[in-house]
Amino acid sequence: MKSNPRYTMCFYISQHLQAETIARRYGRHTRRVESARRKLAALEREARSATDDRTSPYAYRLGEGMYVIPAQADPYALIISSDLQLEVMRWGLTPHSATTSEKARYDKEHLYKEVPAEQLFTAWPWRKLWQHRRCLLPVTGFFEPHYDEYGMARPYYIQRIGGIPFCIAALYDEWRHPTTNEPLRSFATITVAANPLLREIHNGGSHPFRMPLIIPDGYIEQWLAPGTDRQEEVEPYLIPYSAHDLEAWPVEKSFDSDNPYAPSGIARAETHDPMPALLF
């Protein structure tokens, strides 16, 4: 799998838990997940029978149990919403108002993978979604690049101390095919200014000193609550997560080229860089 140069490593997450484990942790059920699994499996069989090329492991699979998931592959992921059922959505938001040709362009250009928190209330399409379309992407970690003095990038893996799962804030929307009326639910993650740990790591590229917006465990239901619909109620959540609850270490530069189900993607790399494993 080749990385898209348009993206930095913050578009890679790790989510090596099964839906049932996530459901138990966050008090959700998996009926919709089971339905989505069957549908995606059927789509994958159709794709494999229609081509001699190897179908991408992300194309029609639910990205659970994977150690490395790239946003540019448009993967399907488990999503927590205000509903008691776990949702299955595609990473890469398609606004509900998009025409078929607009959707094709969004997909081709990999638009709307993430949204800066600073644009949440003012920029389209986010200003139409933040009140009633907030959701969470449950993960076990994510990746960011660190640039040395020569501009060379070294990927780092970031997780909660002890590998405890956590949730990245996101917005979602539902688009329907104009001919078949088939629904597509999709999402974009939210980013904020980096905390001290992530400032040390994510120090270059096209969008440096940023990190995903992580919602602390104790505020998950408040973030999701439909009644939380005023700007002054949402703004307090748009802050960097504590660096003291995160740890990070360098991984192999080829972390994104192996089997995404293999733990080698997040394994600590042997390195002589001046930045070893980090813990604030």
XYZ file of C-alpha atoms in Angstrom:
280
model
C 0.000 0.000 0.000
C 1.400 3.374 -1.005
C 0.868 6.453 1.116
C -0.885 9.367 -0.528
C 1.544 12.331 -0.390
C -1.381 14.655 0.289
C -1.655 13.192 3.772
C 0.493 13.132 6.863
C 0.542 10.242 9.284
C -2.203 11.757 11.418
C -4.484 10.090 8.874
C -3.421 6.704 10.207
C -5.067 5.193 13.256
C -4.847 1.891 15.092
C -8.014 0.089 16.137
C -7.145 -3.463 17.076
C -10.280 -4.241 19.070
C -13.335 -6.150 17.915
C -16.772 -4.558 17.810
C -18.034 -6.629 20.726
C -15.225 -5.362 22.981
C -15.896 -1.745 22.014
C -19.623 -2.213 22.529
C -19.103 -3.515 26.063
C -16.694 -0.718 26.942
C -18.974 2.082 25.768
C -22.361 0.574 26.618
C -23.473 -0.060 23.031
C -24.952 -2.968 21.066
C -23.770 -4.551 17.812
C -26.925 -5.369 15.816
C -26.095 -2.820 13.113
C -22.491 -4.012 13.045
C -23.612 -7.538 12.233
C -25.737 -6.231 9.374
C -22.863 -4.120 8.049
C -20.463 -7.080 8.217
C -22.732 -9.149 5.993
C -23.214 -6.322 3.520
C -19.510 -5.493 3.266
C -18.612 -9.168 2.888
C -21.026 -9.443 -0.045
C -19.534 -6.342 -1.668
C -16.042 -7.758 -1.251
C -17.047 -11.053 -2.892
C -18.538 -9.141 -5.810
C -15.383 -7.054 -6.190
C -13.125 -10.113 -6.129
C -15.203 -11.937 -8.722
C -15.220 -8.914 -11.044
C -11.459 -8.380 -11.202
C -8.214 -10.320 -11.274
C -6.513 -7.660 -9.162
C -6.084 -8.157 -5.447
C -8.842 -6.324 -3.605
C -7.532 -3.916 -0.987
C -8.035 -5.185 2.574
C -9.725 -1.849 3.295
C -12.034 -1.670 0.296
C -15.090 -3.476 1.630
C -14.056 -4.568 5.102
C -14.938 -3.172 8.471
C -11.706 -1.803 9.921
C -11.882 -3.578 13.274
C -8.990 -5.562 14.652
C -6.538 -3.616 12.450
C -3.319 -2.146 13.806
C -2.868 0.299 10.911
C -5.811 1.973 9.160
C -5.123 4.724 6.586
C -7.784 7.364 6.010
C -6.948 7.645 2.312
C -8.193 4.080 1.811
C -11.728 5.282 2.661
C -12.119 2.516 5.259
C -15.309 1.629 7.060
C -14.963 2.063 10.806
C -16.872 1.519 14.011
C -18.434 4.752 15.239
C -20.090 5.674 18.535
C -23.063 8.017 18.230
C -25.830 9.025 20.619
C -27.664 5.862 19.544
C -27.256 2.761 21.708
C -26.191 0.785 18.620
C -22.624 0.962 17.341
C -22.617 2.534 13.883
C -20.554 1.621 10.827
C -19.444 4.599 8.736
C -16.898 5.375 6.050
C -13.948 7.658 6.821
C -14.204 10.625 4.457
C -17.332 12.716 4.806
C -19.801 13.025 1.944
C -22.226 15.901 2.704
C -25.889 14.989 2.350
C -26.323 17.704 -0.301
C -23.567 16.374 -2.621
C -24.471 15.490 -6.189
C -23.168 12.240 -7.689
C -20.399 14.089 -9.524
C -19.458 16.036 -6.395
C -19.258 12.818 -4.405
C -16.967 11.323 -7.039
C -14.697 14.374 -6.810
C -14.649 14.287 -2.999
C -13.660 10.618 -3.117
C -10.994 11.120 -5.787
C -9.423 14.116 -4.070
C -9.741 12.624 -0.569
C -11.551 15.671 0.735
C -13.206 16.014 4.125
C -11.126 13.509 6.065
C -10.690 15.910 8.953
C -11.877 19.293 10.178
C -9.878 21.841 12.235
C -11.790 22.686 15.404
C -11.273 26.374 14.579
C -13.577 25.953 11.535
C -16.300 23.986 13.267
C -18.796 26.832 13.635
C -17.992 28.873 10.533
C -16.965 26.729 7.537
C -19.173 24.568 5.313
C -20.084 21.745 5.735
C -19.118 21.619 9.405
C -21.321 24.503 10.483
C -24.309 22.442 9.331
C -23.266 19.366 11.329
C -21.752 20.297 14.695
C -25.078 20.641 16.534
C -26.658 17.247 15.862
C -24.085 15.140 13.970
C -21.307 14.694 16.525
C -19.846 11.211 16.947
C -16.708 9.407 18.142
C -14.131 7.169 16.512
C -12.909 4.625 19.107
C -9.214 3.834 18.651
C -6.260 2.241 20.382
C -3.763 4.751 18.965
C -2.704 6.929 16.047
C 0.416 7.837 14.087
C 2.205 11.153 13.559
C 5.456 12.075 11.778
C 8.468 13.663 13.450
C 10.854 15.575 11.175
C 14.575 15.750 11.807
C 16.868 18.648 10.942
C 17.170 17.369 7.362
C 13.409 17.218 6.836
C 13.251 13.423 6.988
C 10.155 11.990 8.646
C 10.131 9.285 11.297
C 6.695 7.871 12.183
C 5.671 7.759 15.833
C 2.855 5.762 17.365
C 0.835 7.477 20.114
C -1.471 5.756 22.586
C -2.898 6.208 26.060
C -0.579 4.958 28.760
C -1.110 1.242 29.109
C -2.862 0.972 25.766
C -6.277 1.994 27.110
C -8.732 2.694 24.236
C -9.901 6.270 23.698
C -12.199 8.244 21.419
C -11.407 10.798 18.710
C -14.146 13.366 18.117
C -15.764 13.428 14.692
C -18.712 14.733 12.679
C -20.867 12.610 10.382
C -23.496 13.004 7.699
C -25.757 10.758 5.627
C -25.777 10.881 1.821
C -28.264 8.959 -0.322
C -27.688 7.772 -3.846
C -30.049 9.747 -6.130
C -31.081 6.630 -8.063
C -31.089 3.777 -5.554
C -31.653 5.840 -2.392
C -28.951 3.688 -0.794
C -27.657 5.520 2.326
C -23.981 6.215 2.985
C -23.007 7.402 6.442
C -19.543 8.925 6.564
C -17.445 10.949 8.991
C -14.504 13.318 9.381
C -12.319 13.535 12.472
C -11.679 16.804 14.332
C -8.215 18.206 15.064
C -6.951 20.781 17.572
C -3.653 22.466 18.413
C -1.113 19.960 19.700
C -0.325 19.427 23.372
C 3.370 19.566 24.450
C 4.001 15.913 23.584
C 2.494 16.176 20.105
C 4.260 19.503 19.482
C 7.538 17.644 20.001
C 6.506 14.905 17.591
C 4.314 16.493 14.904
C 6.741 19.327 14.134
C 6.569 19.573 10.327
C 4.660 18.789 7.187
C 1.750 20.739 5.735
C -0.172 20.940 9.034
C 2.337 20.826 11.916
C 1.600 21.079 15.628
C -1.844 19.482 15.351
C -3.395 16.434 16.998
C -6.755 14.638 16.990
C -9.402 15.979 19.343
C -9.655 13.327 22.073
C -12.758 13.324 24.266
C -11.978 12.170 27.842
C -13.895 9.111 29.007
C -15.972 11.048 31.517
C -17.348 13.438 28.872
C -18.265 11.004 26.111
C -22.033 10.994 26.650
C -22.143 14.784 27.062
C -20.298 15.212 23.756
C -22.757 12.907 22.032
C -25.926 14.210 23.693
C -28.393 15.760 21.186
C -29.237 18.381 23.812
C -25.676 19.731 23.676
C -26.455 22.050 20.793
C -25.187 25.528 21.686
C -21.769 26.786 20.650
C -20.851 27.747 24.208
C -21.624 24.168 25.291
C -19.425 22.561 22.619
C -16.443 24.941 22.769
C -15.116 23.657 26.144
C -14.476 20.249 24.538
C -12.269 21.703 21.780
C -8.991 21.555 23.721
C -5.857 19.378 23.499
C -5.908 16.153 25.485
C -3.477 15.936 28.409
C 0.047 14.968 27.370
C 0.510 13.230 30.728
C -1.955 10.484 29.748
C -0.205 9.670 26.459
C 2.942 7.802 25.484
C 4.711 7.580 22.135
C 7.523 5.709 20.427
C 9.062 5.488 16.945
C 7.915 2.709 14.601
C 9.385 1.350 11.397
C 9.016 3.626 8.388
C 7.318 0.751 6.602
C 4.585 0.558 9.259
C 1.914 1.117 6.593
C 3.075 -1.498 4.090
C 2.553 -4.765 5.957
C -0.499 -6.782 6.965
C -2.781 -4.282 8.764
C -3.883 -7.061 11.127
C -0.278 -7.661 12.293
C 0.983 -5.975 15.501
C 4.291 -5.219 13.764
C 2.733 -1.946 12.581
C 2.873 -0.466 16.078
C 6.019 -2.258 17.276
C 8.810 -0.109 18.659
C 11.562 0.460 16.121
C 15.281 0.324 16.783
C 16.466 3.875 16.247
C 19.433 6.141 16.901
C 17.318 9.279 16.574
C 17.644 11.848 19.389
C 13.945 11.338 20.191
C 13.401 7.877 21.765
C 10.121 6.736 23.276
C 8.352 9.703 24.836
C 6.337 9.963 28.022
C 5.294 13.288 29.570
